[in-house]
mmCIF file of C-alpha atoms in Angstrom:
data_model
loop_
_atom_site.group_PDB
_atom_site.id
_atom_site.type_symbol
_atom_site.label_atom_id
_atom_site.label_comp_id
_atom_site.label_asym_id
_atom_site.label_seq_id
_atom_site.Cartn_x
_atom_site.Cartn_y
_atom_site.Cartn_z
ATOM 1 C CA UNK A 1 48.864 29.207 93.106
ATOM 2 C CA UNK A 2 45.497 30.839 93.993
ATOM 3 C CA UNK A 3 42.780 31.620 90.878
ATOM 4 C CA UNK A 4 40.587 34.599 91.855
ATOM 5 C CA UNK A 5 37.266 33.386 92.101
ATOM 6 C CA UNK A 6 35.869 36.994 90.711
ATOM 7 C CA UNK A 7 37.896 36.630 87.088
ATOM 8 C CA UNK A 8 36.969 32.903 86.689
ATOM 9 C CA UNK A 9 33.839 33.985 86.555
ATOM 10 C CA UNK A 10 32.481 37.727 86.244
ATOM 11 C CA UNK A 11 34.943 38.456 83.050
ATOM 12 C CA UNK A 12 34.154 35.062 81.900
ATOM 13 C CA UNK A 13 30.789 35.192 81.718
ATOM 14 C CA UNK A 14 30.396 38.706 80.526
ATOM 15 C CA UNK A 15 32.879 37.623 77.650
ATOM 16 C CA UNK A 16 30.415 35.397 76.264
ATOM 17 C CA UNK A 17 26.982 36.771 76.958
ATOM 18 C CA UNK A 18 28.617 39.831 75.026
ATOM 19 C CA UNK A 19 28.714 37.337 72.216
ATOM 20 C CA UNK A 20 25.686 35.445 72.775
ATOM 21 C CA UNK A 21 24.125 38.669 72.357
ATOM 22 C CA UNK A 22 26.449 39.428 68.890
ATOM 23 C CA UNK A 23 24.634 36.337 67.719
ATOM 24 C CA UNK A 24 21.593 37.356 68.318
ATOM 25 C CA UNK A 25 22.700 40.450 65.886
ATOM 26 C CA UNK A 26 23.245 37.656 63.365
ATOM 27 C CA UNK A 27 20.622 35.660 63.919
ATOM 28 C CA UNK A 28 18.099 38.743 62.926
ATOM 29 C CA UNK A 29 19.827 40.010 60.135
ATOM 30 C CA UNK A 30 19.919 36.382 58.592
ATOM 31 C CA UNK A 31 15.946 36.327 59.684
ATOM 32 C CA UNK A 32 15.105 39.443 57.825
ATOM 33 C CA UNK A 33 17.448 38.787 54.848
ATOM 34 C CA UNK A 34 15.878 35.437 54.575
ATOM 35 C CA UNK A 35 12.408 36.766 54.757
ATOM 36 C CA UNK A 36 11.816 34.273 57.873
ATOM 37 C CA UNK A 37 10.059 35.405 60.957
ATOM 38 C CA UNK A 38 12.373 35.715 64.041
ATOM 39 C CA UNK A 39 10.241 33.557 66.301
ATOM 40 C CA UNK A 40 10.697 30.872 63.605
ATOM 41 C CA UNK A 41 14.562 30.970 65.182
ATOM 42 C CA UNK A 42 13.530 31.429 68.970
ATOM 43 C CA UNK A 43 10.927 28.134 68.842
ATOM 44 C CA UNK A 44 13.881 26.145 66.660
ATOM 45 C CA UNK A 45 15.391 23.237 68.974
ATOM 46 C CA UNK A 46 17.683 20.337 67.862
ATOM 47 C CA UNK A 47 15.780 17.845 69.640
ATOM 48 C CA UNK A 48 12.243 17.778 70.834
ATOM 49 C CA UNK A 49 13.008 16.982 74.061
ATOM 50 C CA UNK A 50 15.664 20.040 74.479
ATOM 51 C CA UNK A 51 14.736 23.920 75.248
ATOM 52 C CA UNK A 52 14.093 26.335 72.466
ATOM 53 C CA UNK A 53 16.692 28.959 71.424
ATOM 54 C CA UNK A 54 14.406 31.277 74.072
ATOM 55 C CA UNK A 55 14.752 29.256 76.951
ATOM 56 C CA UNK A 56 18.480 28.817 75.987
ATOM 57 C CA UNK A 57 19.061 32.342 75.858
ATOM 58 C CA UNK A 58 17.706 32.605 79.086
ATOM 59 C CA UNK A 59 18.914 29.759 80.755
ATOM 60 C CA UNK A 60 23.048 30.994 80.233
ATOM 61 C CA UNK A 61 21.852 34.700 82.057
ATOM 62 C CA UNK A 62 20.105 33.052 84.819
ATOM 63 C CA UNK A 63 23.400 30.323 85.375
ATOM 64 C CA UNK A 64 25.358 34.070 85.212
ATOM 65 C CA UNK A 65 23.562 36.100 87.196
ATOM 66 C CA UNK A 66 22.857 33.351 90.231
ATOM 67 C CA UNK A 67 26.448 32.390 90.689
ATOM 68 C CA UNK A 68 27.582 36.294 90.543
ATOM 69 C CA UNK A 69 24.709 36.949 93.241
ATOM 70 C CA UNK A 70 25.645 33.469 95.067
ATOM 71 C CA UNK A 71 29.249 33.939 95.246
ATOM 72 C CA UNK A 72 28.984 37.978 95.865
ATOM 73 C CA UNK A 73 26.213 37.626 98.662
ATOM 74 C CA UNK A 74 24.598 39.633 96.729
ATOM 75 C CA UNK A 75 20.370 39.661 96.067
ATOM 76 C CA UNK A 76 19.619 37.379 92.816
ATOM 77 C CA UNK A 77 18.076 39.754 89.854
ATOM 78 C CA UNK A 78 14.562 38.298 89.138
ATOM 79 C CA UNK A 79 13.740 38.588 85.013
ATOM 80 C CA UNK A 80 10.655 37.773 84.155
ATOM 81 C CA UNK A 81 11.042 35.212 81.493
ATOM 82 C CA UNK A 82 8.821 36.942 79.215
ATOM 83 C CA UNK A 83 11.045 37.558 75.879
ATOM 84 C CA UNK A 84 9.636 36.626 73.083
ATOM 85 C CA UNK A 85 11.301 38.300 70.479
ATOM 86 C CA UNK A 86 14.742 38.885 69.324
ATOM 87 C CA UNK A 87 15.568 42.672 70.949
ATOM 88 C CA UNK A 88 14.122 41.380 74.505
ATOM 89 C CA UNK A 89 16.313 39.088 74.793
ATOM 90 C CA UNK A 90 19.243 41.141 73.903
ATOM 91 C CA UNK A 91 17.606 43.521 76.752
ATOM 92 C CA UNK A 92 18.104 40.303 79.223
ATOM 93 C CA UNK A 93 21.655 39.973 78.228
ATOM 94 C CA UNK A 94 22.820 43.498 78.432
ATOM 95 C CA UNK A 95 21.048 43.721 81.929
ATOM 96 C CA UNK A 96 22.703 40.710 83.079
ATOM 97 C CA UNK A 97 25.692 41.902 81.894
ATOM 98 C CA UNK A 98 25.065 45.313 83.918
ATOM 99 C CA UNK A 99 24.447 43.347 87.297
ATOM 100 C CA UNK A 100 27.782 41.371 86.741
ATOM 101 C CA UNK A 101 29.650 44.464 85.705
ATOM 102 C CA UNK A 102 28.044 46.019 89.356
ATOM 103 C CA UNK A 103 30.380 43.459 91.032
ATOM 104 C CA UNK A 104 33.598 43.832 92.349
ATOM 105 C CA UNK A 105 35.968 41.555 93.129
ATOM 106 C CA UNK A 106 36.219 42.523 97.011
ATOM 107 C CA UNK A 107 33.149 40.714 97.072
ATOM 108 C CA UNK A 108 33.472 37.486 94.854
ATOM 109 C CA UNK A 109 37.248 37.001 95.898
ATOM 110 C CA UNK A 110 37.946 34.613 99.083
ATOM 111 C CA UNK A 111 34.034 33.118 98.149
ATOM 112 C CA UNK A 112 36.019 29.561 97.352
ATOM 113 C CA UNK A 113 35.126 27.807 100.896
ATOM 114 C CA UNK A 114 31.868 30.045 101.150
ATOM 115 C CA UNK A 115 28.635 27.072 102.306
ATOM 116 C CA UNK A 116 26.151 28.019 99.877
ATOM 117 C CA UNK A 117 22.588 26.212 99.733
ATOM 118 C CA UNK A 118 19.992 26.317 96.705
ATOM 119 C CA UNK A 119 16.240 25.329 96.408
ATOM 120 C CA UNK A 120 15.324 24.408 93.140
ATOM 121 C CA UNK A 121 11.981 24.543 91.952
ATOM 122 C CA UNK A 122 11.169 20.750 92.650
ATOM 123 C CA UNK A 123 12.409 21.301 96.180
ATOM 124 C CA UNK A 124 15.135 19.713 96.448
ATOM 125 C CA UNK A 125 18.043 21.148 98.194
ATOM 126 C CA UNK A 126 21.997 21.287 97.376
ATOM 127 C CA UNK A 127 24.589 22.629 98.919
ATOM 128 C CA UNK A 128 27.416 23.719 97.558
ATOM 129 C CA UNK A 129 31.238 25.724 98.336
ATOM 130 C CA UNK A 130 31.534 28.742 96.421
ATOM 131 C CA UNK A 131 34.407 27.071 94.129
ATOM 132 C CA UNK A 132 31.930 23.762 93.465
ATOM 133 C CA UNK A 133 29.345 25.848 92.579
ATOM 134 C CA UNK A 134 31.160 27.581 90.174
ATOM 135 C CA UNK A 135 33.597 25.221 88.671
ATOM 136 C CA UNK A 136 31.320 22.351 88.586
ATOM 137 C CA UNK A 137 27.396 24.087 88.408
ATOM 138 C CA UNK A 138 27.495 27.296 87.364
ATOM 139 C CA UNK A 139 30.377 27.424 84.077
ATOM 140 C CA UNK A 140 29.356 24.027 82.753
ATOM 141 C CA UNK A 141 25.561 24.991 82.568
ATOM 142 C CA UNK A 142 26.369 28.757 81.317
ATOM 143 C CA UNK A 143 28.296 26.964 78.554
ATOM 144 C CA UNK A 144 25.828 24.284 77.388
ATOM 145 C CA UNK A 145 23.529 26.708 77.092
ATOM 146 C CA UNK A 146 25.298 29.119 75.089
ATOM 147 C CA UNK A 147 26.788 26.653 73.322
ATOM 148 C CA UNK A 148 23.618 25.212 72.375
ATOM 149 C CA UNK A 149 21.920 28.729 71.441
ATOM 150 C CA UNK A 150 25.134 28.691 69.222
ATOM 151 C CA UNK A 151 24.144 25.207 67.629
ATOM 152 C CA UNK A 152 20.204 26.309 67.351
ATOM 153 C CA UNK A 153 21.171 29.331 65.475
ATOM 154 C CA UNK A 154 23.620 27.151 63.161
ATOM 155 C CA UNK A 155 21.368 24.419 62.437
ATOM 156 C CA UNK A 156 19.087 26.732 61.393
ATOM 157 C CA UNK A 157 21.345 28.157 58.725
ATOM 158 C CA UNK A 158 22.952 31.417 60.316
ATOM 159 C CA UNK A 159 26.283 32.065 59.118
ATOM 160 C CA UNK A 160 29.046 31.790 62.441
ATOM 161 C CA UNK A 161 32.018 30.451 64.103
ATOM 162 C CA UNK A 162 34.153 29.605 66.482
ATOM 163 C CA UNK A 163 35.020 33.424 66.982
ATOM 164 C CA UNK A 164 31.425 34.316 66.959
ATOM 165 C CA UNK A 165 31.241 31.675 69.779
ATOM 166 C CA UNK A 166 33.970 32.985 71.362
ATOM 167 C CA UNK A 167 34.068 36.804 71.097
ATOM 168 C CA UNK A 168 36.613 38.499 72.519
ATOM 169 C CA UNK A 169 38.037 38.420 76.278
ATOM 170 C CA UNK A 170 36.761 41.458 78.962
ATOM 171 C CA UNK A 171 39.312 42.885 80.502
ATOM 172 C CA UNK A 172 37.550 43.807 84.398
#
C-alpha cells in the first residue's frame, strides 16, 4: 500500500504548529495572570545545554517549512529569526502554516525516491530521498522540538495536556 508523501507531512505538520501556536495562547495568558514577564517563558530551558522555548519555537517551523520546500521543489521561506516576544512568534507559525497550506499535493506526491542534498551551516553535506528525509529528518526533529516547547512551557507551570499537545487533525 502506498502513503502519500503530501498527507504524511503537510496536514501533519500544520496539525501541530496550529497547536504549538494554541500554546503559545496559554503560555501568555498564564504570563499575564501570573504577573510574570513573557520573555521570562521564551529564555526558560530544561537544561542549560538545550535551546530556549524561542529557538524551539523556531526550530519545529524551520524542520516544517524545509521539508515542504524540499519535497515540493519549491524555494525555502527565509524568517529572520528575530522573535522575541510571544505574538512574533505566533506570526512565524501562522506564516509557516500559510506556505504549507500554498502546497498541493501534485507537487509533494511521487517525492519518495526524489535525491535531495542539504548544506548545513558547518558545511557538511547529506543527502537524502524524499521519504528519508521526511520519515527519518524532518518529523522526528519537528516533534522534539514541539514536544520540547510543550515541556518548557510545562515546567514552567502552564496549565496543558496531551490534547493541547495534540490539537486536532487538518483535514487538506
Amino acid at each position: 500500500m502506498t502513503m502519500s508523501m503530501y498527507k504524511a507531512s503537510v496536514p501533519i505538520f500544520v496539525q501541530f504548529l496550529t497547536s504549538l501556536s494554541a500554546v503559545l495562547d496559554k503560555a501568555a495568558a498564564f504570563a499575564e495572570a501570573k504577573k510574570v514577564d513573557p520573555s521570562v517563558l521564551l529564555d526558560s530551558r530544561l537544561a542549560p545545554d538545550m535551546f530556549p522555548l524561542v529557538r524551539q519555537v523556531r526550530a519545529a517551523t524551520d524542520h516544517a517549512i524545509n521539508a515542504g520546500a524540499r519535497l515540493s521543489g519549491s524555494e525555502v521561506p527565509s524568517f529572520g529569526n528575530n522573535e522575541t516576544t510571544i505574538p512574533e512568534l505566533k506570526q512565524r507559525i501562522a506564516r509557516a502554516i500559510d506556505f504549507l497550506r500554498s502546497l498541493k499535493p501534485d507537487q509533494i506526491d511521487g517525492s519518495e525516491g526524489k535525491e535531495i542534498k542539504i548544506t548545513f551551516p558547518s558545511g557538511q553535506v547529506r543527502e537524502f530521498t524524499g521519504q528519508s528525509l521526511l520519515l527519518n529528518n524532518s518529523l522526528p526533529n519537528f516533534y522534539f522540538h514541539c514536544t520540547t516547547a510543550y515541556d518548557i512551557l510545562r515546567h514552567c507551570g502552564v496549565e496543558l495536556g496531551k490534547r493541547d499537545f495534540m490539537g486536532t487533525p487538518v483535514q487538506m
